[in-house]
Coordinates of C-alpha atoms in Angstrom, one line a residue:
X1 CA -148.7 144.7 42.9
X2 CA -148.1 147.9 44.4
X3 CA -150.7 149.7 42.1
X4 CA -153.5 147.2 43.3
X5 CA -152.7 147.7 46.8
X6 CA -152.6 151.4 46.4
X7 CA -155.9 151.2 44.5
X8 CA -157.7 149.1 47.4
X9 CA -156.3 151.3 49.9
X10 CA -157.6 154.8 48.6
X11 CA -161.0 153.1 47.3
X12 CA -163.3 153.8 50.2
X13 CA -166.2 151.3 48.7
X14 CA -163.7 148.4 49.1
X15 CA -161.3 149.2 52.0
X16 CA -163.4 148.5 55.4
X17 CA -161.0 150.9 57.4
X18 CA -162.3 153.7 55.2
X19 CA -165.9 152.9 56.1
X20 CA -165.4 152.5 59.6
X21 CA -163.6 156.0 59.5
X22 CA -166.6 157.4 57.6
X23 CA -169.1 156.1 59.9
X24 CA -167.1 157.5 63.2
X25 CA -166.9 160.8 61.5
X26 CA -170.8 160.5 60.7
X27 CA -171.9 159.6 64.2
X28 CA -169.8 162.6 65.7
X29 CA -171.4 164.9 63.0
X30 CA -175.0 163.8 63.8
X31 CA -174.2 165.2 67.4
X32 CA -174.2 168.6 65.9
X33 CA -176.9 167.8 63.3
X34 CA -174.7 167.6 60.3
X35 CA -174.7 165.2 57.2
X36 CA -171.2 163.9 56.0
X37 CA -171.8 165.7 52.8
X38 CA -172.1 169.1 54.3
X39 CA -168.2 168.8 54.8
X40 CA -167.7 169.4 51.3
X41 CA -166.4 172.7 50.9
X42 CA -167.6 174.8 47.6
X43 CA -164.5 177.3 47.7
X44 CA -162.1 174.4 47.9
X45 CA -163.8 172.4 44.6
X46 CA -165.1 174.3 41.9
X47 CA -167.4 170.8 41.1
X48 CA -169.0 171.1 44.4
X49 CA -169.6 174.6 43.9
X50 CA -171.5 173.9 40.6
X51 CA -173.4 170.8 42.3
X52 CA -174.5 173.1 45.0
X53 CA -175.7 175.6 42.4
X54 CA -177.8 172.8 40.6
X55 CA -179.3 172.0 43.8
X56 CA -183.1 173.4 44.8
X57 CA -182.9 176.4 46.9
X58 CA -184.4 174.8 49.9
X59 CA -181.8 172.0 49.9
X60 CA -179.0 174.5 49.8
X61 CA -180.7 176.7 52.6
X62 CA -181.3 173.8 55.0
X63 CA -177.7 173.1 54.5
X64 CA -176.6 176.3 55.4
X65 CA -178.9 176.3 58.6
X66 CA -177.3 173.3 59.6
X67 CA -173.9 174.5 59.3
X68 CA -174.8 177.8 61.3
X69 CA -176.7 175.5 64.1
X70 CA -173.3 173.3 64.2
X71 CA -170.9 176.1 64.6
X72 CA -173.3 177.7 67.2
X73 CA -173.3 174.5 69.2
X74 CA -169.6 174.1 68.7
X75 CA -169.1 177.4 70.0
X76 CA -171.4 176.7 73.2
X77 CA -169.5 173.3 73.8
X78 CA -172.7 171.4 73.4
X79 CA -174.5 168.9 71.4
X80 CA -177.9 168.5 69.9
X81 CA -180.4 166.8 72.5
X82 CA -180.5 163.2 71.7
X83 CA -184.2 163.3 71.1
X84 CA -183.8 165.9 68.3
X85 CA -181.0 163.6 66.6
X86 CA -183.3 160.7 66.6
X87 CA -186.3 162.6 65.1
X88 CA -184.3 164.1 62.5
X89 CA -182.5 161.1 61.4
X90 CA -185.9 159.3 61.2
X91 CA -187.6 162.0 59.3
X92 CA -184.7 161.9 57.0
X93 CA -185.1 158.3 56.5
X94 CA -188.7 158.3 55.8
X95 CA -188.3 161.2 53.4
X96 CA -185.8 159.0 51.2
X97 CA -188.4 156.2 51.5
X98 CA -186.2 153.7 53.6
X99 CA -187.4 151.4 56.4
X100 CA -187.4 152.4 59.8
X101 CA -184.1 151.6 61.5
X102 CA -185.4 149.2 64.2
X103 CA -188.1 147.7 62.3
X104 CA -187.9 143.7 62.4
X105 CA -189.7 140.9 61.1
X106 CA -189.8 137.5 62.8
X107 CA -189.9 134.9 60.3

């Protein structure tokens, strides 16, 4: 019983509280122009270091630029302007082939 409970609690795919926490953190990161995956530290985990080494150079450079911009904004105690946040998010969704966020159809 205890092992099932601990497995459920530690699994973010099944635990709604973990999902809420991830969404809250992602919304804070979006204010600085970061993604949730940018928090992974390559110096802490060798698997992450290897994954970053396998990514294309443009993706790693974009990640480094996001981290630099976030540190700069944090030091200035500012956030990205709202229009820039929305444009970046919609461009990312379009690049991934996802539907626009507020697209609705009437049956």
